[in-house]
Tab-separated table of C-alpha atoms in Angstrom:
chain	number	residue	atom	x	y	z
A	1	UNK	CA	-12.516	74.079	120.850
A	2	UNK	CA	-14.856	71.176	121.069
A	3	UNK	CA	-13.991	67.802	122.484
A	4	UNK	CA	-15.122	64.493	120.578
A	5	UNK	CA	-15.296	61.549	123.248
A	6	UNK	CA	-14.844	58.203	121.668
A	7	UNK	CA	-16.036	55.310	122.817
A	8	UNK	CA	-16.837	57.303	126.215
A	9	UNK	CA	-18.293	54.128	127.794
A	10	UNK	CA	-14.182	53.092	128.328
A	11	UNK	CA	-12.424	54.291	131.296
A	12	UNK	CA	-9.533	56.889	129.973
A	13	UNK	CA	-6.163	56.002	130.669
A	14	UNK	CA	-3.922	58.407	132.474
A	15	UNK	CA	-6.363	60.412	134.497
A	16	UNK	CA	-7.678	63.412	134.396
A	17	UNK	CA	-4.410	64.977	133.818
A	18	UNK	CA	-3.690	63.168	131.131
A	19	UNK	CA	-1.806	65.337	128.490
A	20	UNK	CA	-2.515	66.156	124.955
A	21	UNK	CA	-0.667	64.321	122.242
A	22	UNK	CA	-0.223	66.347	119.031
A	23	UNK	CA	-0.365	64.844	115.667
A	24	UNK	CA	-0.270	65.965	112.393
A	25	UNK	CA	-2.697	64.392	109.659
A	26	UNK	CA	-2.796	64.524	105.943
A	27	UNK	CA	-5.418	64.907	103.871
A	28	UNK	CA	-4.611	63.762	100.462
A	29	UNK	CA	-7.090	65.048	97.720
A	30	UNK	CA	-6.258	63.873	94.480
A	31	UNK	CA	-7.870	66.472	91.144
A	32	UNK	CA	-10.691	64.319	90.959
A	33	UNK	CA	-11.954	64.689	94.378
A	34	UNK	CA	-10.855	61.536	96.076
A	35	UNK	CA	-8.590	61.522	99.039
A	36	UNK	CA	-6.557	58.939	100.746
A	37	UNK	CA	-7.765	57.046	103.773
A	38	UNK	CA	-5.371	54.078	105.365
A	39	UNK	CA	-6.031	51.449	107.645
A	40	UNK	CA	-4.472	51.421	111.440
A	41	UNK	CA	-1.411	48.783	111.367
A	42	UNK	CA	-1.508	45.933	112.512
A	43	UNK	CA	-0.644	45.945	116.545
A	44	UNK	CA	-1.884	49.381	117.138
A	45	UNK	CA	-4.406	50.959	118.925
A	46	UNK	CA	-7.795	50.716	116.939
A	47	UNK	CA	-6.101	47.516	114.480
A	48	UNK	CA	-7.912	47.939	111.348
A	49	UNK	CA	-10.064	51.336	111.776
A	50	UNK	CA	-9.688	53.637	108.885
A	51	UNK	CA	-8.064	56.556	109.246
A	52	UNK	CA	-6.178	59.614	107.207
A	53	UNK	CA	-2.195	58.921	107.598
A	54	UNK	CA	0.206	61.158	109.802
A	55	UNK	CA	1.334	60.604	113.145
A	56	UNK	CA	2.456	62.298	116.513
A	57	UNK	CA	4.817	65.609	116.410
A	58	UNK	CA	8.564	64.953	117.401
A	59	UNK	CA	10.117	67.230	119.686
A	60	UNK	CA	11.053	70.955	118.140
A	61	UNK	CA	8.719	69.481	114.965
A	62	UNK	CA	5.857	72.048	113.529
A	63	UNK	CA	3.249	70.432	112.094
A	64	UNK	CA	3.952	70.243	108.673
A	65	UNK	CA	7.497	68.873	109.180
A	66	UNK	CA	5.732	66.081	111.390
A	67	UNK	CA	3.556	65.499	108.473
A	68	UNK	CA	6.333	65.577	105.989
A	69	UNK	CA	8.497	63.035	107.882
A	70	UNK	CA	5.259	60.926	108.663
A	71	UNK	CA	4.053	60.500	105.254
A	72	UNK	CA	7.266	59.173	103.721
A	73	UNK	CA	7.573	57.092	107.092
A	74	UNK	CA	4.413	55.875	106.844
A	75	UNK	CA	3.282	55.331	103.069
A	76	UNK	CA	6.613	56.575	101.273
A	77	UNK	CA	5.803	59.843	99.587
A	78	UNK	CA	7.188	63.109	99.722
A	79	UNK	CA	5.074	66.416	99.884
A	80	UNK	CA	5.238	69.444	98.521
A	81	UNK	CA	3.143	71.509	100.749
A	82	UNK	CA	0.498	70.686	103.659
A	83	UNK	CA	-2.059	73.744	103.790
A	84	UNK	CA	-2.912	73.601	107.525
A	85	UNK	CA	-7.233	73.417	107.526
A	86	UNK	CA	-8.219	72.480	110.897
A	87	UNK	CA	-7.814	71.047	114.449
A	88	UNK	CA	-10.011	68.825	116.298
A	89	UNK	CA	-9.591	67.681	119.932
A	90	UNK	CA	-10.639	63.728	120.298
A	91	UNK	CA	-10.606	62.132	123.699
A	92	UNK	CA	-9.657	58.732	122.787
A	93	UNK	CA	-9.304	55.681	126.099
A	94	UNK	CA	-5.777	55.723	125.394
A	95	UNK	CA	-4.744	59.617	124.683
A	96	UNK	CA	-6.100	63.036	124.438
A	97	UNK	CA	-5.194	63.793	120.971
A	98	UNK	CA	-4.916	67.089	119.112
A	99	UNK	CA	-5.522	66.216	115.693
A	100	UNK	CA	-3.880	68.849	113.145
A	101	UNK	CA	-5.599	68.009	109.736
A	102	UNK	CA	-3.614	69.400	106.612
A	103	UNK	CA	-4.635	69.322	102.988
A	104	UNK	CA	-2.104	67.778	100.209
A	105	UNK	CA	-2.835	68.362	97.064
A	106	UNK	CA	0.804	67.442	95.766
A	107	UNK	CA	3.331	64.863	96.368
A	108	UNK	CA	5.622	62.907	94.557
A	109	UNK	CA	6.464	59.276	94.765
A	110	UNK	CA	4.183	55.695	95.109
A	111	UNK	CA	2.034	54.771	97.847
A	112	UNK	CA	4.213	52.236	99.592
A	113	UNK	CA	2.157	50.941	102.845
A	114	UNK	CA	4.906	50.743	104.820
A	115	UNK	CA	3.849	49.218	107.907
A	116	UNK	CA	1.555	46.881	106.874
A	117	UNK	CA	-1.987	48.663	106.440
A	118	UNK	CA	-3.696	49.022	103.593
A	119	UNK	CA	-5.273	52.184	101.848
A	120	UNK	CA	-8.181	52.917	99.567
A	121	UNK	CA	-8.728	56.280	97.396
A	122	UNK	CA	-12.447	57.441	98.689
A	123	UNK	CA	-15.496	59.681	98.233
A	124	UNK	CA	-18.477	60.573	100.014
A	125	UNK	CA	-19.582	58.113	101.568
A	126	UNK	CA	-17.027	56.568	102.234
A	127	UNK	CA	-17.370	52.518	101.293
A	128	UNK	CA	-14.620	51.138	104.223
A	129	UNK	CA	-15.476	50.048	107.568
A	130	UNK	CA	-15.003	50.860	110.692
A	131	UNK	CA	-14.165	54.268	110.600
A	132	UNK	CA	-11.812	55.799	113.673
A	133	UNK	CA	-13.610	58.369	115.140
A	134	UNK	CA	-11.183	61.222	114.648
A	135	UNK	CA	-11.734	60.598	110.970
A	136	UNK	CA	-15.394	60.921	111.528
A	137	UNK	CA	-15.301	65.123	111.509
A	138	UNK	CA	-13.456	65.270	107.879
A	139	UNK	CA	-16.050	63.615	106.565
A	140	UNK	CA	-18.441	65.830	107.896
A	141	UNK	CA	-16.404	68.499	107.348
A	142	UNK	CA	-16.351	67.004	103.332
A	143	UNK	CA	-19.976	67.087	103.186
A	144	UNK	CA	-20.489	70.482	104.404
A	145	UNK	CA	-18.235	71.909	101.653
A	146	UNK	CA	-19.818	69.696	98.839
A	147	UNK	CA	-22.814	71.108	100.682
A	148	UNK	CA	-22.075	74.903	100.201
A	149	UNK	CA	-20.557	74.478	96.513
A	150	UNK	CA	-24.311	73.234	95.146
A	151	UNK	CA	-24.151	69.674	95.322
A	152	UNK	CA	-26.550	68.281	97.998
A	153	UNK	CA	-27.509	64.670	99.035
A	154	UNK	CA	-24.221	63.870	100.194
A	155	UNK	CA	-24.148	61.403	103.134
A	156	UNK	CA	-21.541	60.245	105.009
């Protein structure tokens, strides 16, 4: 598995024996196309950056019951299913994260933006700014797949 550095000009915190931090993301696609992105809370690391929501795996949690507890923490839905799709490894300043991205394709309940951030429903390219980095591979990810199913001239 690859490692994305970001901002690798920062000095990491921790070490070198820093350990990894596993969290469990959801990727909300809606039928026509869009999916979810939400902005970091207020506070936290990376204030404002862009993001897809979920958050860091309890103790005894798998991944989807991380993700399941997250979302309705976080932005007040409930899922049905999270199809597990793929795991990236991003070397943040402040943690080593192991980021466990899930598709959604159905939930139940309102977007409630529960602590504070705000979301918008997006396509390629994406129109908010900044992005956080571990977002950045999704996208790519996005455009591959729009890529391989005949439409072409997608950017980022």
């Amino acid at each position: 598995m690859s490692v994305l550095v970001a901002d690798g000009d920062r000095p990491r915190e921790g070490g070198a024996d820093r350990k990894v931090v596993d969290v469990a993301v959801g990727v909300l696609l809606r039928s026509d196309g869009d999916f979810l992105l939400t902005s970091r809370p207020p506070g936290k690391v990376y204030e404002g950056y862009w993001e897809f929501p979920g958050g860091k795996l309890e103790a005894g949690e798998t991944v989807e019951q991380a993700l399941r507890r997250e979302l309705h923490e976080e932005i007040g839905i409930t899922i049905s299913k999270a199809q597990a799709w793929k795991v990236e490894l991003v070397d943040y300043p402040h943690a080593l994260v192991r980021l466990n991205f899930c598709k959604v394709f159905d939930w139940t309940g309102e977007l409630h933006m529960r602590e504070g951030q705000l979301f918008a429903w997006q396509r390629l390219p994406v129109q908010v700014k900044p992005v956080l980095p571990g977002t950045l591979p999704v996208l790519l990810w996005f455009a591959e797949e729009r890529k391989f199913s005949g439409l072409t001239h997608t950017r980022v």
